[in-house]
Tab-separated table of C-alpha atoms in Angstrom:
chain	number	residue	atom	x	y	z
A	291	ILE	CA	63.815	69.288	-156.448
A	292	MET	CA	66.233	69.179	-153.531
A	293	ALA	CA	68.868	71.768	-152.718
A	294	THR	CA	72.411	71.101	-153.919
A	295	LYS	CA	74.346	70.228	-150.757
A	296	TRP	CA	77.802	71.786	-150.711
A	297	GLY	CA	80.887	70.867	-148.720
A	298	ILE	CA	83.576	73.555	-148.509
A	299	CYS	CA	87.207	72.505	-148.387
A	300	THR	CA	89.390	75.066	-146.540
A	301	ALA	CA	88.222	78.006	-144.474
A	302	GLY	CA	90.385	80.624	-146.209
A	303	LYS	CA	89.606	83.893	-147.971
A	304	ILE	CA	88.338	82.496	-151.261
A	305	SER	CA	86.134	79.932	-149.486
A	306	ASN	CA	84.685	82.788	-147.437
A	307	ASP	CA	83.709	84.629	-150.611
A	308	PHE	CA	82.269	81.466	-152.139
A	309	ALA	CA	80.077	80.976	-149.072
A	310	VAL	CA	78.962	84.640	-149.280
A	311	ALA	CA	78.139	84.145	-152.978
A	312	LEU	CA	76.062	81.027	-152.211
A	313	LYS	CA	74.014	83.126	-149.766
A	314	SER	CA	72.940	85.318	-152.706
A	315	LEU	CA	71.201	82.276	-154.245
A	316	PRO	CA	67.877	80.760	-153.098
A	317	PRO	CA	68.448	78.625	-149.945
A	318	GLU	CA	66.117	75.949	-151.306
A	319	GLU	CA	68.591	75.514	-154.212
A	320	HIS	CA	72.000	75.789	-152.526
A	321	GLU	CA	72.874	74.685	-149.012
A	322	VAL	CA	76.294	74.437	-147.358
A	323	VAL	CA	76.154	71.393	-145.092
A	324	ALA	CA	79.819	71.066	-144.029
A	325	VAL	CA	83.157	72.849	-143.996
A	326	ALA	CA	86.623	71.390	-143.379
A	327	ALA	CA	89.937	72.995	-142.465
A	328	ARG	CA	93.267	71.650	-141.219
A	329	LYS	CA	92.474	73.096	-137.787
A	330	LEU	CA	89.099	72.229	-136.307
A	331	GLU	CA	88.772	75.670	-134.669
A	332	ASP	CA	89.121	77.366	-138.079
A	333	ALA	CA	86.355	75.186	-139.496
A	334	GLN	CA	84.171	75.817	-136.437
A	335	GLU	CA	84.631	79.573	-136.707
A	336	PHE	CA	83.735	79.445	-140.420
A	337	ALA	CA	80.710	77.230	-139.699
A	338	LYS	CA	79.474	79.623	-137.031
A	339	LYS	CA	79.844	82.624	-139.327
A	340	PHE	CA	77.829	80.983	-142.133
A	341	ASN	CA	75.499	78.882	-140.012
A	342	ILE	CA	76.880	75.607	-141.403
A	343	PRO	CA	75.776	72.531	-139.425
A	344	GLN	CA	78.993	70.487	-139.655
A	345	ALA	CA	82.654	71.473	-139.135
A	346	TYR	CA	85.570	69.076	-139.668
A	347	GLY	CA	89.215	69.344	-138.619
A	348	SER	CA	90.374	67.181	-141.535
A	349	TYR	CA	89.633	66.983	-145.252
A	350	GLU	CA	89.259	63.179	-145.025
A	351	GLU	CA	86.188	63.606	-142.804
A	352	LEU	CA	84.644	65.903	-145.411
A	353	ALA	CA	85.326	63.287	-148.101
A	354	ARG	CA	83.517	60.676	-146.012
A	355	ASP	CA	80.417	62.808	-145.311
A	356	PRO	CA	77.568	60.995	-147.122
A	357	GLN	CA	75.218	63.968	-147.378
A	358	ILE	CA	77.488	66.140	-149.574
A	359	ASP	CA	76.622	66.435	-153.288
A	360	VAL	CA	79.591	68.541	-154.336
A	361	VAL	CA	82.814	69.815	-152.758
A	362	TYR	CA	84.221	73.270	-153.448
A	363	VAL	CA	88.032	73.086	-153.227
A	364	GLY	CA	89.427	76.504	-152.259
A	365	SER	CA	92.920	75.439	-151.192
A	366	ILE	CA	96.178	76.934	-152.460
A	367	HIS	CA	97.474	75.664	-155.821
A	368	PRO	CA	99.726	72.717	-154.829
A	369	TYR	CA	96.857	70.989	-152.984
A	370	HIS	CA	94.385	70.976	-155.884
A	371	LEU	CA	95.604	67.608	-157.165
A	372	PRO	CA	95.817	65.636	-153.885
A	373	LEU	CA	92.581	67.048	-152.471
A	374	GLY	CA	90.774	66.863	-155.806
A	375	GLU	CA	91.766	63.216	-156.213
A	376	MET	CA	90.732	62.391	-152.666
A	377	PHE	CA	87.229	63.838	-153.124
A	378	LEU	CA	86.769	62.365	-156.612
A	379	ASN	CA	87.878	58.941	-155.370
A	380	SER	CA	85.324	59.308	-152.558
A	381	ARG	CA	82.767	59.722	-155.363
A	382	LYS	CA	82.176	63.388	-154.629
A	383	ASN	CA	81.458	65.879	-157.410
A	384	VAL	CA	84.104	68.613	-157.377
A	385	LEU	CA	84.311	72.306	-158.211
A	386	CYS	CA	88.028	73.097	-157.919
A	387	GLU	CA	89.489	76.601	-157.793
A	388	LYS	CA	91.701	77.631	-160.702
A	389	PRO	CA	94.224	76.548	-161.804
A	390	LEU	CA	92.641	73.087	-161.807
A	391	ALA	CA	96.146	71.735	-161.207
A	392	ILE	CA	99.784	72.836	-161.571
A	393	ASN	CA	100.369	71.367	-165.041
A	394	ALA	CA	98.693	69.362	-167.800
A	395	ARG	CA	99.832	66.027	-166.353
A	396	GLU	CA	98.059	66.810	-163.068
A	397	VAL	CA	94.941	67.995	-164.913
A	398	GLN	CA	94.932	64.622	-166.677
A	399	CYS	CA	95.137	62.836	-163.314
A	400	LEU	CA	92.090	64.720	-162.008
A	401	THR	CA	90.144	64.151	-165.221
A	402	ALA	CA	90.953	60.427	-165.070
A	403	ALA	CA	89.804	60.241	-161.422
A	404	ALA	CA	86.518	61.969	-162.288
A	405	LYS	CA	85.952	59.581	-165.184
A	406	LYS	CA	86.854	56.476	-163.200
A	407	ASN	CA	84.439	57.397	-160.400
A	408	ASP	CA	81.767	58.723	-162.786
A	409	VAL	CA	81.493	62.088	-161.029
A	410	PHE	CA	81.355	65.747	-162.058
A	411	LEU	CA	84.495	67.906	-162.196
A	412	MET	CA	84.869	71.562	-163.177
A	413	GLU	CA	87.628	74.143	-162.915
A	414	ALA	CA	86.263	77.201	-161.127
A	415	VAL	CA	87.107	79.741	-163.823
A	416	TRP	CA	84.302	81.953	-162.533
A	417	THR	CA	84.764	84.509	-165.342
A	418	ARG	CA	83.214	82.086	-167.842
A	419	PHE	CA	79.841	82.222	-166.114
A	420	PHE	CA	79.345	85.964	-165.625
A	421	PRO	CA	76.491	87.469	-167.687
A	422	VAL	CA	79.114	89.622	-169.472
A	423	SER	CA	80.932	86.496	-170.706
A	424	TRP	CA	77.726	84.910	-171.982
A	425	GLU	CA	76.960	88.169	-173.792
A	426	VAL	CA	80.444	88.252	-175.368
A	427	SER	CA	79.925	84.700	-176.671
A	428	ARG	CA	76.504	85.632	-178.029
A	429	LEU	CA	77.828	88.745	-179.794
A	430	LEU	CA	80.678	86.768	-181.373
A	431	THR	CA	78.307	84.030	-182.551
A	432	GLN	CA	76.103	86.689	-184.139
A	433	GLY	CA	79.105	88.231	-185.905
A	434	GLU	CA	78.634	91.581	-184.134
A	435	VAL	CA	82.265	92.630	-184.769
A	436	GLY	CA	82.861	90.603	-187.930
A	437	GLU	CA	85.772	88.196	-187.924
A	438	VAL	CA	87.898	88.475	-184.801
A	439	LYS	CA	91.511	89.282	-185.680
A	440	ILE	CA	93.138	90.178	-182.345
A	441	VAL	CA	92.359	89.472	-178.694
A	442	GLU	CA	94.270	91.355	-176.007
A	443	SER	CA	94.088	91.035	-172.257
A	444	ARG	CA	96.077	92.463	-169.354
A	445	PHE	CA	95.868	91.546	-165.687
A	446	GLY	CA	98.236	92.706	-162.974
A	447	PHE	CA	98.398	93.694	-159.313
A	448	ASN	CA	101.280	94.191	-156.931
A	449	LEU	CA	101.109	90.936	-154.977
A	450	LYS	CA	104.805	90.614	-154.116
A	451	HIS	CA	104.055	90.889	-150.392
A	452	ILE	CA	101.838	87.767	-150.499
A	453	PRO	CA	103.754	84.507	-149.882
A	454	ARG	CA	101.511	82.290	-152.062
A	455	SER	CA	102.120	84.686	-154.981
A	456	VAL	CA	105.909	84.650	-154.821
A	457	GLU	CA	107.011	81.351	-153.291
A	458	LYS	CA	107.929	78.528	-155.632
A	459	GLU	CA	106.870	75.796	-153.178
A	460	LEU	CA	103.372	77.343	-153.219
A	461	CYS	CA	103.442	77.454	-157.048
A	462	GLY	CA	103.360	81.240	-157.111
A	463	GLY	CA	103.891	83.477	-160.125
A	464	ALA	CA	101.837	85.743	-162.339
A	465	LEU	CA	100.716	83.189	-164.927
A	466	LEU	CA	99.035	80.581	-162.717
A	467	ASP	CA	97.374	83.184	-160.519
A	468	LEU	CA	96.432	86.004	-162.924
A	469	GLY	CA	97.488	85.173	-166.481
A	470	ILE	CA	95.180	82.146	-166.491
A	471	TYR	CA	92.218	84.557	-166.677
A	472	CYS	CA	93.637	86.265	-169.766
A	473	LEU	CA	94.460	82.970	-171.422
A	474	GLN	CA	91.066	81.411	-170.735
A	475	PHE	CA	89.436	84.553	-172.201
A	476	VAL	CA	91.442	84.088	-175.410
A	477	LEU	CA	90.369	80.432	-175.573
A	478	MET	CA	86.742	81.410	-174.957
A	479	VAL	CA	86.839	83.886	-177.864
A	480	TYR	CA	88.616	81.452	-180.193
A	481	GLN	CA	86.397	78.550	-179.069
A	482	ALA	CA	89.174	76.492	-177.476
A	483	GLU	CA	91.105	76.187	-180.722
A	484	ARG	CA	94.689	75.046	-180.226
A	485	PRO	CA	96.997	77.893	-181.314
A	486	GLU	CA	99.517	77.312	-184.114
A	487	SER	CA	102.244	78.970	-182.072
A	488	LEU	CA	102.922	80.414	-178.613
A	489	GLN	CA	105.773	82.733	-177.721
A	490	ALA	CA	106.349	83.767	-174.138
A	491	THR	CA	108.822	86.126	-172.571
A	492	GLY	CA	109.027	87.180	-168.981
A	493	VAL	CA	110.870	88.365	-165.920
A	494	CYS	CA	111.377	86.075	-162.930
A	495	LEU	CA	111.792	86.863	-159.255
A	496	ASP	CA	114.756	85.523	-157.254
A	497	THR	CA	112.368	82.848	-155.942
A	498	GLY	CA	112.147	81.390	-159.463
A	499	VAL	CA	108.550	82.311	-160.218
A	500	ASP	CA	107.387	84.626	-162.991
A	501	GLU	CA	106.901	88.237	-161.888
A	502	THR	CA	105.694	89.466	-165.284
A	503	MET	CA	104.934	87.531	-168.440
A	504	MET	CA	103.835	88.367	-171.966
A	505	ILE	CA	102.483	85.706	-174.294
A	506	THR	CA	101.728	86.043	-178.003
A	507	LEU	CA	99.585	83.380	-179.642
A	508	LYS	CA	98.871	82.820	-183.318
A	509	PHE	CA	95.743	80.957	-184.364
A	510	SER	CA	94.558	79.676	-187.733
A	511	ARG	CA	93.464	82.232	-190.366
A	512	ASN	CA	96.089	84.730	-189.114
A	513	ARG	CA	94.263	85.511	-185.894
A	514	LEU	CA	96.375	86.686	-182.950
A	515	ALA	CA	96.210	87.115	-179.193
A	516	VAL	CA	98.469	88.929	-176.741
A	517	ILE	CA	98.276	88.604	-172.981
A	518	THR	CA	100.235	90.344	-170.226
A	519	CYS	CA	100.193	89.404	-166.552
A	520	SER	CA	102.157	90.681	-163.582
A	521	ILE	CA	102.364	90.358	-159.800
A	522	ALA	CA	104.608	93.455	-159.601
A	523	MET	CA	102.301	96.260	-160.761
A	524	GLU	CA	98.734	97.203	-161.459
A	525	LEU	CA	97.754	96.863	-165.118
A	526	PRO	CA	94.545	98.092	-166.807
A	527	ASN	CA	92.972	94.657	-166.162
A	528	ASP	CA	90.963	94.850	-169.350
A	529	ALA	CA	90.167	92.624	-172.330
A	530	LEU	CA	89.726	93.690	-175.950
A	531	ILE	CA	88.405	91.906	-179.004
A	532	PHE	CA	89.189	93.513	-182.359
A	533	GLY	CA	87.162	92.336	-185.322
A	534	THR	CA	86.838	93.346	-188.967
A	535	LYS	CA	83.608	95.244	-188.146
A	536	GLY	CA	84.118	96.551	-184.631
A	537	THR	CA	85.399	96.150	-181.103
A	538	ILE	CA	84.252	94.556	-177.862
A	539	LYS	CA	85.889	95.748	-174.664
A	540	ILE	CA	85.724	94.703	-171.042
A	541	PRO	CA	87.074	97.967	-169.617
A	542	SER	CA	88.169	96.735	-166.157
A	543	HIS	CA	87.855	93.757	-163.804
A	544	MET	CA	88.201	91.400	-166.774
A	545	TRP	CA	88.502	88.518	-164.288
A	546	CYS	CA	85.060	89.329	-162.800
A	547	PRO	CA	83.412	91.569	-165.409
A	548	THR	CA	80.362	93.719	-164.721
A	549	SER	CA	80.446	96.014	-167.760
A	550	LEU	CA	80.924	95.706	-171.500
A	551	VAL	CA	81.579	98.221	-174.274
A	552	VAL	CA	80.414	97.106	-177.714
A	553	ASN	CA	81.365	99.457	-180.574
A	554	GLY	CA	81.512	102.364	-178.133
A	555	LYS	CA	78.239	101.604	-176.316
A	556	GLU	CA	78.564	100.630	-172.670
A	557	ALA	CA	76.249	98.240	-170.809
A	558	HIS	CA	76.347	97.347	-167.101
A	559	TYR	CA	75.588	94.014	-165.455
A	560	PRO	CA	75.497	94.661	-161.696
A	561	LEU	CA	76.040	91.896	-159.156
A	562	PRO	CA	73.898	91.228	-156.084
A	563	GLU	CA	75.098	92.955	-152.913
A	564	PRO	CA	76.996	90.682	-150.499
A	565	CYS	CA	75.363	89.891	-147.162
A	566	LEU	CA	78.785	89.715	-145.454
A	567	PRO	CA	82.162	91.388	-146.145
A	568	LEU	CA	84.162	90.020	-149.113
A	569	ASN	CA	87.916	89.528	-149.475
A	570	PHE	CA	87.976	90.001	-153.250
A	571	ALA	CA	86.243	92.382	-155.664
A	572	HIS	CA	82.887	91.264	-157.058
A	573	GLY	CA	83.000	88.070	-154.961
A	574	THR	CA	79.256	87.465	-155.207
A	575	GLY	CA	79.919	86.698	-158.886
A	576	MET	CA	80.974	83.219	-157.758
A	577	ARG	CA	77.241	82.494	-157.596
A	578	TYR	CA	77.211	81.997	-161.391
A	579	GLU	CA	79.672	79.090	-161.342
A	580	ALA	CA	77.790	77.544	-158.403
A	581	GLU	CA	74.551	77.769	-160.376
A	582	GLU	CA	76.255	76.143	-163.382
A	583	VAL	CA	77.351	73.240	-161.174
A	584	ARG	CA	73.787	72.782	-159.895
A	585	GLN	CA	72.332	72.803	-163.419
A	586	CYS	CA	74.905	70.248	-164.604
A	587	LEU	CA	74.199	67.958	-161.635
A	588	LEU	CA	70.434	68.201	-162.182
A	589	LYS	CA	70.981	67.145	-165.800
A	590	GLY	CA	73.270	64.290	-164.780
A	591	LEU	CA	76.246	65.804	-166.627
A	592	ARG	CA	79.853	64.980	-165.688
A	593	GLU	CA	81.318	68.262	-166.966
A	594	SER	CA	80.163	71.715	-168.017
A	595	SER	CA	79.873	72.569	-171.709
A	596	ARG	CA	80.799	76.141	-170.734
A	597	MET	CA	84.088	75.121	-169.079
A	598	PRO	CA	84.758	71.596	-170.392
A	599	LEU	CA	87.692	69.588	-169.096
A	600	ALA	CA	89.239	69.732	-172.583
A	601	ASP	CA	89.461	73.520	-172.151
A	602	SER	CA	91.126	73.075	-168.761
A	603	PHE	CA	93.628	70.646	-170.287
A	604	LEU	CA	94.468	72.967	-173.200
A	605	LEU	CA	94.793	75.890	-170.769
A	606	ALA	CA	97.237	73.864	-168.655
A	607	GLU	CA	99.249	72.771	-171.723
A	608	LEU	CA	99.610	76.363	-172.922
A	609	MET	CA	100.668	77.535	-169.450
A	610	ASP	CA	103.186	74.658	-169.275
A	611	GLU	CA	104.712	75.791	-172.583
A	612	ALA	CA	104.790	79.464	-171.559
A	613	ARG	CA	106.489	78.585	-168.263
A	614	ARG	CA	108.968	76.347	-170.100
A	615	GLN	CA	109.960	79.241	-172.383
A	616	VAL	CA	110.349	81.661	-169.459
A	617	GLY	CA	112.132	79.101	-167.258
A	618	VAL	CA	109.613	78.636	-164.442
A	619	VAL	CA	109.810	75.056	-163.145
A	620	TYR	CA	107.861	73.699	-160.175
A	621	SER	CA	108.670	70.461	-158.354
A	622	GLN	CA	105.422	69.043	-159.820
A	623	ASP	CA	106.946	69.386	-163.324
A	624	ALA	CA	109.851	67.062	-162.568
A	625	ILE	CA	107.769	63.896	-162.234
């Protein structure tokens, strides 16, 4: 079986960590064959650092490269749709950083492009693929905590000094950047059930993006979820599942979990050490989503059963509604 040949779109911080994560996997299974950036020198520098044979100064060249199996899109939020569509229409499989797109309409556009070109598409919600997340799903299936009644999750950092977090043109705000992790966790626990109601309240910055948001969701059988996200302060960054027979807790780093507390007993799931410096905590954990992509491609699948496109669409719809209630409108919403 051949190695999965990756193309990396953008030479930024998250792409760096993705390339580091790929290096923690067997080289005969994952190989980065090309990288593209808007400036050729940025791509060349990235290629040199990771020993990548091909560097491009445009994304179009990457889309045309015939040897690439799958493109990792690590651009900032507003470019997910145009770049995603370009690669999908070039019949490239795509792993696109979260959020898959700015709103549900854009997610639908990407899904349609993937379907039309008969290629694979997955939103890179890396959390879903960590061993901790698989274990949570297993415990819930086995009824370890009885019937789940409440899910809570909090995720916040002070990111107000970072332009892409606060600027409306860059689709900043707490929900799309951080809250998406909390919301996807809720959907994972409740098996992508559409909630009966969603109530959001929040505080916006002068730029018009959400600084802090709280969302309460009610599901069938009187099950609830509460999420809090903020780009103004550090929160506990945890996730809790309360059931009729016990509790499951991810005590910290809920967006890249390496430990789990089940009814008071803690278990650790360490990650491989990075071979190069990382920009973000636990970055080598991106290896799990990369491995999922490879397994799906080997099986000829067009989406992952662990992060199906229906989940991405529901996630986008719920974020659209939460933003609507709080009054966060991007130019992409006006179309």
